[in-house]
Amino acid sequence: MSGVRAGDIIAGKFQIERVLGEGGMGYVVAARHLQLGQTVALKFMRDEVLSREYKSRFLREARNTVRLKSKHVSRVLDVGALEGGAPYMVMEYLEGLDFAELLQKRGRFPVAEASDYIIQACEAIAEAHGHGIVHRDLKLANLFLTRGSGGEPVVKVLDFGVSKVVDLDDGDTSHGGRRSHHDSVVTKATDLLGSPSYMAPEQVVSARDADARSDVWSLSVILFRLIAGRAPFVGNSLGELIQNIIHGPIPNLRDHRPDIPQGLEHVLWRCMERDRDRRPDVVELARLLAPYAGANAAPSLERIAILGPALVQAPPTRHPSASSFVTGGKYNWTAPPASSNVEQKPKKDMSTASFVFWAILFAAVVGSLAVVGAKLIPTRLSSAASRQAPPPAVTPVPAPTPMPMPVEPLPPSLPFTTDEEPTLVASEKPAAQPGTRPANNTHARPRTTAPSPAVKPTATTDPTSEIPSSRE
């Protein structure tokens, strides 16, 4: 770690105590407020990534988060800058475990408990959507389980570092207002932004095109993983994973947990509709999960019902990518009861439009290689002739350009999904076909773009009665 050390005093009032976690983009430390005696978490950026873009993104994350008042959002208390200009963020200090750690320690969750936790997350995201904020990086490691003042389990949504804000220029589209979009990260149409195995089809095509319905898809993936103990979509490479998200069969939760109610599986199918216009919003998702949750979900359901009318409703999707992902029939129903035996699963055949999309992408890659090859042939012709080499083999399509700050790639035999899956911020993404997994950026917790660094906890079997590790 660089920049600050234990014992340093920041802004004349925060004394650094210890490191909570480090990543490729920054680090998080525990600090004590000298006047108040309060423990807080300070989040810093590394010197080597202090570009204007990342500084702006860092501050936008703080501004987006501070607008949210829900107890299910990790609070930002203040921001500041070191003498050299590096920004820092003061956040509430949390004690507990994130859900990636909990799943690894405990194994699969009971249906009622998992549904309760997702409803709590829905409350936080409903408020965010009401402010026009799309999270874009919901995953197990960005949901944190701590305890409330009465000892009750409380879910906190972390890391709005790659969020997007959709608002209205004059606050009212019915009177000529125009929607405007503000990314916490500068994105292009080809950007891959987020944690791949949790991303909706439209998000893997273009991070800029993600909206509130993309967050609903991610929440359903989290629920699937909590109950099944595995990801719904996997692949041996990033390209294969994207292929499966866009074109693969919609998974059956009951294949992994035959004991779950059939109606809950129907809820997940709705949330994983590839046509996002057919997905529920977070308010409806919470309502659909209510029959499967425990009594602890009641307070969140009441607050979500109040937040519902304030949601910024996304307009019907006109982007061609939306229709490209349709694989099943339209849902016009609410989740059937647990005893229902009616099968209404989406069809699994690939649409013509999506086939055309990847055909065009493949043609573009081949065309680019042909141009490069034409430029290289004259410079190598004479040397090739002198060696009288045999006819060259067909050159394979090269792997995508790696991203900076690589992490150890997964072996080809392992699926491209882990409990601590990093957030990707990339300007290029591979075609949806098997290939080499690109390296990924890693970041510190509280996250700006990646998996949280963890302080390894003492073993415990009950996350709500004793949660020993500490976070922001």
Coordinates of C-alpha atoms in Angstrom, one line a residue:
M1 CA 0.0 0.0 0.0
S2 CA 1.2 3.5 -0.8
G3 CA 0.0 7.0 0.2
V4 CA -0.9 6.6 3.9
R5 CA 0.4 4.5 6.8
A6 CA -0.9 3.5 10.2
G7 CA -0.7 6.4 12.6
D8 CA -1.0 9.1 9.9
I9 CA -3.6 11.8 10.6
I10 CA -5.8 12.9 7.7
A11 CA -7.5 16.3 7.6
G12 CA -6.4 16.9 11.1
K13 CA -9.1 14.5 12.5
F14 CA -8.8 10.9 11.1
Q15 CA -6.1 8.8 12.5
I16 CA -5.3 5.7 10.3
E17 CA -5.5 2.4 12.3
R18 CA -5.2 -0.5 9.9
V19 CA -5.8 -1.6 6.3
L20 CA -9.1 -3.2 5.6
G21 CA -8.4 -4.2 2.0
E22 CA -6.4 -3.4 -1.1
G23 CA -7.0 -3.7 -4.8
G24 CA -5.6 -2.6 -8.1
M25 CA -7.4 0.8 -8.1
G26 CA -7.2 1.7 -4.4
Y27 CA -7.4 0.7 -0.8
V28 CA -9.6 1.0 2.3
V29 CA -8.4 1.7 5.8
A30 CA -10.1 1.9 9.2
A31 CA -9.6 5.2 10.9
R32 CA -10.6 6.8 14.2
H33 CA -12.1 10.3 14.4
L34 CA -9.9 12.0 17.0
Q35 CA -12.7 14.4 18.2
L36 CA -15.6 12.0 18.1
G37 CA -13.9 8.7 18.8
Q38 CA -15.9 7.2 16.0
T39 CA -14.5 4.5 13.7
V40 CA -14.9 5.1 10.0
A41 CA -13.7 3.6 6.8
L42 CA -11.5 5.8 4.5
K43 CA -11.4 4.9 0.8
F44 CA -8.4 6.1 -1.2
M45 CA -7.3 5.9 -4.8
R46 CA -3.8 4.7 -5.8
D47 CA -1.4 7.3 -7.1
E48 CA -0.9 5.5 -10.4
V49 CA -4.6 5.7 -11.3
L50 CA -5.2 9.4 -10.4
S51 CA -6.3 10.5 -13.8
R52 CA -8.9 13.2 -14.2
E53 CA -11.5 10.6 -15.4
Y54 CA -11.0 8.4 -12.3
K55 CA -11.1 11.3 -9.9
S56 CA -14.3 12.5 -11.5
R57 CA -15.7 9.0 -11.3
F58 CA -14.7 8.7 -7.6
L59 CA -16.5 11.9 -6.7
R60 CA -19.6 11.0 -8.7
E61 CA -19.8 7.7 -6.8
A62 CA -19.8 9.7 -3.5
R63 CA -22.5 12.1 -4.8
N64 CA -24.7 9.3 -6.1
T65 CA -24.4 7.3 -2.9
V66 CA -25.1 10.2 -0.5
R67 CA -28.4 10.9 -2.2
L68 CA -29.7 7.6 -0.9
K69 CA -31.1 7.5 2.7
S70 CA -32.1 3.8 2.9
K71 CA -30.5 1.9 5.8
H72 CA -29.7 -0.7 3.2
V73 CA -27.1 1.5 1.4
S74 CA -23.6 1.9 2.8
R75 CA -23.5 5.6 3.8
V76 CA -21.0 8.1 2.6
L77 CA -20.2 10.7 5.3
D78 CA -17.7 13.0 3.7
V79 CA -15.1 13.5 0.9
G80 CA -11.8 15.3 0.9
A81 CA -8.4 15.4 -0.8
L82 CA -4.8 14.8 0.4
E83 CA -2.2 17.4 -0.1
G84 CA -1.2 16.0 -3.4
G85 CA -4.8 16.2 -4.7
A86 CA -5.7 12.5 -4.3
P87 CA -9.4 12.3 -3.3
Y88 CA -10.6 10.2 -0.4
M89 CA -14.1 9.1 0.8
V90 CA -15.3 8.8 4.4
M91 CA -17.8 6.0 4.8
E92 CA -19.6 4.2 7.6
Y93 CA -17.6 1.4 9.1
L94 CA -19.4 -2.0 8.8
E95 CA -18.9 -5.2 10.7
G96 CA -20.0 -8.4 8.9
L97 CA -19.4 -10.4 5.8
D98 CA -20.3 -10.0 2.2
F99 CA -22.5 -12.7 0.6
A100 CA -19.7 -14.2 -1.5
E101 CA -17.9 -15.0 1.8
L102 CA -21.2 -16.2 3.4
L103 CA -22.0 -18.5 0.6
Q104 CA -18.5 -20.0 0.7
K105 CA -18.7 -20.5 4.5
R106 CA -22.3 -21.7 4.8
G107 CA -23.2 -23.2 1.5
R108 CA -26.7 -22.9 0.0
F109 CA -29.3 -20.7 1.7
P110 CA -32.8 -21.7 2.7
V111 CA -35.4 -20.2 0.4
A112 CA -37.0 -17.9 3.0
E113 CA -33.7 -16.5 4.2
A114 CA -32.4 -15.8 0.7
S115 CA -35.7 -14.2 -0.4
D116 CA -35.7 -12.0 2.7
Y117 CA -32.2 -10.7 1.9
I118 CA -33.0 -10.0 -1.8
I119 CA -36.1 -8.1 -0.7
Q120 CA -33.9 -5.9 1.6
A121 CA -31.6 -5.3 -1.4
C122 CA -34.7 -4.4 -3.5
E123 CA -35.5 -1.7 -1.0
A124 CA -32.1 0.0 -1.5
I125 CA -32.3 -0.4 -5.3
A126 CA -35.9 0.8 -5.4
E127 CA -34.7 4.1 -3.8
A128 CA -31.8 4.3 -6.2
H129 CA -34.0 3.8 -9.2
G130 CA -36.3 6.4 -7.8
H131 CA -33.4 8.8 -8.1
G132 CA -32.6 7.6 -11.6
I133 CA -29.5 5.7 -10.4
V134 CA -28.7 2.4 -12.0
H135 CA -26.2 0.4 -10.0
R136 CA -24.8 -1.8 -12.9
D137 CA -22.6 -4.0 -10.6
L138 CA -24.9 -5.9 -8.3
K139 CA -23.3 -9.2 -7.2
L140 CA -22.7 -11.3 -4.1
A141 CA -19.6 -9.4 -3.1
N142 CA -21.5 -6.1 -3.3
L143 CA -24.2 -7.2 -0.8
F144 CA -23.0 -7.1 2.8
L145 CA -24.7 -8.6 5.8
T146 CA -24.4 -6.8 9.1
R147 CA -26.6 -6.3 12.1
G148 CA -29.1 -3.5 13.1
S149 CA -29.4 -1.9 16.4
G150 CA -31.7 -4.7 17.6
G151 CA -29.4 -7.4 16.4
E152 CA -31.6 -8.1 13.3
P153 CA -29.8 -9.0 10.0
V154 CA -29.4 -6.0 7.7
V155 CA -28.3 -6.2 4.1
K156 CA -26.2 -3.3 2.8
V157 CA -25.7 -2.6 -0.9
L158 CA -22.2 -1.4 -1.6
D159 CA -20.2 0.2 -4.4
F160 CA -22.0 2.6 -6.7
G161 CA -18.7 3.1 -8.5
V162 CA -19.9 2.1 -11.9
S163 CA -23.4 3.4 -11.5
K164 CA -25.3 5.4 -14.1
V165 CA -27.7 8.3 -13.5
V166 CA -30.7 8.8 -15.7
D167 CA -32.6 12.0 -14.8
L168 CA -34.8 14.7 -16.4
D169 CA -33.6 18.1 -17.5
D170 CA -36.7 19.8 -16.2
G171 CA -38.0 17.0 -14.0
D172 CA -41.0 16.2 -16.2
T173 CA -41.0 14.3 -19.5
S174 CA -44.7 15.0 -20.0
H175 CA -43.9 18.7 -20.5
G176 CA -41.1 18.4 -22.9
G177 CA -38.3 17.3 -20.5
R178 CA -35.5 15.2 -22.0
R179 CA -33.8 12.3 -20.4
S180 CA -30.1 12.8 -19.8
H181 CA -27.6 10.2 -18.8
H182 CA -24.6 10.6 -16.6
D183 CA -22.2 7.7 -16.2
S184 CA -19.9 7.4 -13.2
V185 CA -17.5 5.9 -15.8
V186 CA -17.0 7.3 -19.3
T187 CA -18.4 4.6 -21.5
K188 CA -18.5 3.8 -25.2
A189 CA -20.9 1.6 -27.0
T190 CA -18.3 -1.3 -27.0
D191 CA -17.5 -1.1 -23.3
L192 CA -17.8 -4.1 -21.1
L193 CA -18.5 -2.8 -17.6
G194 CA -19.6 -4.8 -14.6
S195 CA -19.2 -8.3 -13.3
P196 CA -19.8 -10.6 -16.3
S197 CA -21.7 -13.5 -14.8
Y198 CA -24.2 -11.2 -13.2
M199 CA -24.7 -9.0 -16.2
A200 CA -27.9 -8.9 -18.3
P201 CA -27.7 -9.5 -22.1
E202 CA -28.1 -5.8 -22.9
Q203 CA -25.3 -4.9 -20.5
V204 CA -22.8 -7.3 -22.0
V205 CA -23.5 -5.8 -25.4
S206 CA -23.2 -2.2 -24.2
A207 CA -22.7 -0.9 -20.6
R208 CA -24.1 2.4 -21.7
D209 CA -27.4 0.6 -22.6
A210 CA -28.0 -0.8 -19.1
D211 CA -30.9 0.5 -17.2
A212 CA -33.0 -0.3 -14.1
R213 CA -34.2 -3.6 -15.6
S214 CA -30.6 -4.7 -15.9
D215 CA -30.3 -4.4 -12.1
V216 CA -33.3 -6.7 -11.8
W217 CA -31.6 -9.4 -13.9
S218 CA -28.5 -9.1 -11.6
L219 CA -30.6 -9.5 -8.5
S220 CA -32.2 -12.6 -9.9
V221 CA -28.7 -14.0 -10.5
I222 CA -27.7 -13.3 -6.9
L223 CA -30.9 -15.1 -5.7
F224 CA -30.2 -18.1 -7.9
R225 CA -26.6 -18.3 -6.6
L226 CA -27.7 -18.1 -2.9
I227 CA -30.3 -20.9 -3.4
A228 CA -28.5 -23.2 -5.9
G229 CA -25.0 -22.6 -4.7
R230 CA -23.8 -21.9 -8.2
A231 CA -24.1 -19.4 -11.0
P232 CA -26.9 -19.8 -13.6
F233 CA -24.6 -19.0 -16.5
V234 CA -20.9 -20.1 -16.7
G235 CA -18.3 -20.6 -19.4
N236 CA -14.7 -21.7 -19.8
S237 CA -13.8 -18.2 -21.1
L238 CA -15.2 -14.8 -21.0
G239 CA -16.4 -15.1 -24.6
E240 CA -18.2 -18.4 -23.9
L241 CA -19.8 -16.9 -20.8
I242 CA -21.2 -14.0 -22.8
Q243 CA -22.4 -16.4 -25.4
N244 CA -24.4 -18.3 -22.8
I245 CA -25.8 -15.2 -21.2
I246 CA -27.1 -14.0 -24.6
H247 CA -28.1 -17.3 -26.2
G248 CA -27.9 -20.1 -23.6
P249 CA -30.9 -21.9 -22.2
I250 CA -32.6 -20.2 -19.2
P251 CA -31.5 -22.3 -16.2
N252 CA -33.8 -24.4 -14.1
L253 CA -33.3 -23.7 -10.4
R254 CA -35.2 -26.8 -9.4
D255 CA -32.5 -28.9 -11.2
H256 CA -30.2 -27.9 -8.4
R257 CA -32.8 -27.6 -5.6
P258 CA -35.8 -29.8 -6.3
D259 CA -37.3 -28.8 -2.9
I260 CA -38.0 -25.2 -3.8
P261 CA -41.5 -24.0 -4.8
Q262 CA -42.1 -24.1 -8.5
G263 CA -43.6 -20.5 -8.3
L264 CA -40.2 -19.2 -7.2
E265 CA -38.6 -20.6 -10.3
H266 CA -41.2 -18.8 -12.3
V267 CA -40.2 -15.5 -10.6
L268 CA -36.6 -16.1 -11.7
W269 CA -37.7 -16.9 -15.3
R270 CA -39.5 -13.5 -15.4
C271 CA -36.4 -11.7 -14.2
M272 CA -34.2 -13.4 -16.7
E273 CA -36.4 -12.5 -19.7
R274 CA -34.0 -11.5 -22.4
D275 CA -36.4 -8.9 -23.6
R276 CA -36.1 -6.5 -20.7
D277 CA -39.5 -4.9 -21.4
R278 CA -41.0 -8.2 -20.0
R279 CA -39.0 -8.1 -16.7
P280 CA -40.6 -6.8 -13.5
D281 CA -39.2 -3.7 -11.8
V282 CA -37.7 -4.0 -8.3
V283 CA -41.0 -3.1 -6.6
E284 CA -42.8 -6.0 -8.4
L285 CA -39.8 -8.3 -7.8
A286 CA -40.1 -7.7 -4.0
R287 CA -43.9 -8.3 -4.2
L288 CA -43.3 -11.6 -6.1
L289 CA -40.8 -12.8 -3.6
A290 CA -43.0 -12.0 -0.6
P291 CA -44.8 -15.4 -0.4
Y292 CA -41.4 -17.2 -0.2
A293 CA -39.8 -14.8 2.4
G294 CA -40.0 -14.9 6.2
A295 CA -41.6 -12.4 8.6
N296 CA -38.4 -10.3 8.6
A297 CA -39.3 -9.1 5.1
A298 CA -42.5 -7.3 6.1
P299 CA -40.8 -3.9 7.0
S300 CA -39.0 -3.8 3.8
L301 CA -42.1 -4.6 1.8
E302 CA -44.0 -1.8 3.4
R303 CA -41.2 0.7 2.6
I304 CA -40.9 -0.6 -0.9
A305 CA -44.6 -0.1 -1.5
I306 CA -44.1 3.6 -0.6
L307 CA -41.1 4.0 -2.9
G308 CA -42.9 2.3 -5.8
P309 CA -44.8 5.4 -7.2
A310 CA -41.6 7.4 -7.2
L311 CA -39.7 5.1 -9.4
V312 CA -38.3 6.5 -12.7
Q313 CA -40.0 4.2 -15.2
A314 CA -37.8 3.2 -18.1
P315 CA -39.4 3.8 -21.5
P316 CA -40.1 0.8 -23.8
T317 CA -36.8 -0.3 -25.3
R318 CA -36.3 0.7 -28.9
H319 CA -32.6 -0.3 -29.1
P320 CA -32.2 -3.2 -31.5
S321 CA -30.3 -5.2 -29.0
A322 CA -33.4 -5.7 -26.9
S323 CA -35.3 -7.6 -29.5
S324 CA -32.2 -9.6 -30.3
F325 CA -32.3 -11.4 -27.0
V326 CA -35.9 -12.5 -27.0
T327 CA -36.0 -16.3 -26.6
G328 CA -39.4 -17.0 -25.0
G329 CA -43.0 -16.1 -24.9
K330 CA -44.3 -13.0 -23.2
Y331 CA -45.2 -13.1 -19.5
N332 CA -48.4 -11.4 -18.5
W333 CA -48.9 -13.2 -15.2
T334 CA -47.7 -12.9 -11.6
A335 CA -45.9 -15.8 -10.0
P336 CA -48.1 -18.8 -9.5
P337 CA -48.4 -20.3 -6.1
A338 CA -45.9 -22.8 -4.9
S339 CA -48.3 -25.7 -5.6
S340 CA -48.7 -24.8 -9.2
N341 CA -47.6 -27.3 -11.8
V342 CA -48.0 -25.0 -14.8
E343 CA -44.8 -24.8 -16.8
Q344 CA -44.3 -21.4 -18.4
K345 CA -40.6 -21.4 -19.1
P346 CA -39.1 -19.3 -21.9
K347 CA -38.2 -21.1 -25.1
K348 CA -34.5 -21.7 -25.7
D349 CA -34.1 -21.2 -29.4
M350 CA -31.8 -18.5 -30.6
S351 CA -33.4 -15.6 -32.5
T352 CA -32.5 -14.7 -36.0
A353 CA -31.6 -11.1 -35.0
S354 CA -29.1 -12.2 -32.5
F355 CA -27.5 -14.6 -35.0
V356 CA -27.1 -11.7 -37.4
F357 CA -25.5 -9.6 -34.6
W358 CA -22.7 -12.1 -34.1
A359 CA -22.3 -12.8 -37.8
I360 CA -21.7 -9.1 -38.4
L361 CA -19.2 -9.0 -35.5
F362 CA -17.3 -12.0 -36.8
A363 CA -17.2 -10.5 -40.2
A364 CA -15.8 -7.3 -38.8
V365 CA -13.0 -9.2 -37.0
V366 CA -12.1 -11.2 -40.0
G367 CA -12.0 -8.1 -42.2
S368 CA -9.7 -6.3 -39.7
L369 CA -7.3 -9.3 -39.8
A370 CA -7.3 -9.3 -43.5
V371 CA -6.2 -5.6 -43.7
V372 CA -3.4 -6.2 -41.1
G373 CA -2.3 -9.3 -43.0
A374 CA -2.1 -7.4 -46.3
K375 CA 0.2 -4.8 -44.8
L376 CA 2.6 -7.4 -43.3
I377 CA 3.0 -9.7 -46.4
P378 CA 5.4 -7.5 -48.4
T379 CA 7.9 -7.1 -45.5
R380 CA 8.1 -10.8 -44.9
L381 CA 7.9 -12.2 -48.4
S382 CA 11.7 -12.2 -49.2
S383 CA 12.7 -13.8 -45.9
A384 CA 10.0 -16.4 -46.2
A385 CA 11.2 -17.3 -49.7
S386 CA 14.9 -17.7 -48.7
R387 CA 14.0 -20.1 -46.0
Q388 CA 11.7 -22.0 -48.4
A389 CA 9.3 -22.6 -45.5
P390 CA 6.3 -24.8 -46.1
P391 CA 2.9 -23.2 -46.6
P392 CA 1.9 -21.5 -43.3
A393 CA -0.9 -22.8 -41.2
V394 CA -4.1 -20.8 -41.0
T395 CA -3.6 -18.1 -38.5
P396 CA -6.0 -18.3 -35.6
V397 CA -8.0 -15.2 -34.6
P398 CA -6.0 -13.5 -31.8
A399 CA -7.3 -13.2 -28.3
P400 CA -8.8 -9.8 -27.3
T401 CA -6.3 -7.2 -26.1
P402 CA -5.7 -7.8 -22.3
M403 CA -6.9 -5.2 -19.9
P404 CA -4.4 -3.5 -17.6
M405 CA -3.6 -4.7 -14.1
P406 CA -4.1 -8.5 -14.8
V407 CA -5.1 -11.1 -12.3
E408 CA -4.2 -14.8 -12.5
P409 CA -6.3 -16.3 -15.3
L410 CA -8.5 -19.3 -14.6
P411 CA -7.4 -22.6 -16.0
P412 CA -9.3 -23.5 -19.2
S413 CA -11.0 -26.4 -17.4
L414 CA -12.7 -24.1 -14.8
P415 CA -15.9 -22.1 -15.4
F416 CA -15.5 -18.3 -15.8
T417 CA -17.3 -17.4 -12.6
T418 CA -16.0 -17.2 -9.0
D419 CA -17.3 -16.0 -5.6
E420 CA -15.0 -13.0 -5.8
E421 CA -15.6 -12.2 -9.5
P422 CA -13.9 -8.9 -10.4
T423 CA -15.7 -6.0 -12.0
L424 CA -14.5 -5.3 -15.6
V425 CA -14.0 -1.9 -17.0
A426 CA -12.9 -2.5 -20.6
S427 CA -13.2 -0.8 -24.0
E428 CA -13.2 -4.1 -25.9
K429 CA -15.0 -7.4 -25.4
P430 CA -14.5 -10.7 -27.2
A431 CA -17.0 -12.2 -29.6
A432 CA -19.4 -14.6 -27.8
Q433 CA -17.3 -17.7 -28.5
P434 CA -14.8 -19.8 -26.6
G435 CA -11.4 -18.1 -26.2
T436 CA -8.8 -16.9 -23.8
R437 CA -10.1 -15.0 -20.8
P438 CA -8.9 -11.4 -20.7
A439 CA -7.2 -10.2 -17.6
N440 CA -9.4 -8.2 -15.2
N441 CA -9.0 -5.0 -13.1
T442 CA -9.1 -5.5 -9.4
H443 CA -10.1 -2.8 -7.0
A444 CA -10.4 -2.1 -3.3
R445 CA -13.4 -2.3 -1.0
P446 CA -15.5 -0.2 -0.6
R447 CA -15.4 -1.0 -4.3
T448 CA -15.0 1.4 -7.1
T449 CA -14.8 -1.4 -9.7
A450 CA -14.0 -4.7 -8.3
P451 CA -14.2 -7.4 -5.7
S452 CA -13.8 -6.4 -2.2
P453 CA -10.6 -7.1 -0.3
A454 CA -11.5 -9.1 2.6
V455 CA -10.3 -9.3 6.2
K456 CA -10.6 -13.0 6.9
P457 CA -13.1 -13.6 9.6
T458 CA -13.1 -16.1 12.4
A459 CA -15.2 -19.1 11.6
T460 CA -18.9 -18.8 12.5
T461 CA -22.0 -20.7 11.5
D462 CA -24.5 -17.9 12.3
P463 CA -23.9 -14.7 10.3
T464 CA -26.6 -12.9 12.2
S465 CA -25.5 -13.7 15.7
E466 CA -21.8 -13.1 15.4
I467 CA -20.2 -11.3 12.4
P468 CA -16.6 -10.8 13.3
S469 CA -15.0 -9.2 10.2
S470 CA -15.0 -5.5 9.6
R471 CA -15.7 -3.5 6.5
E472 CA -16.4 0.1 5.4

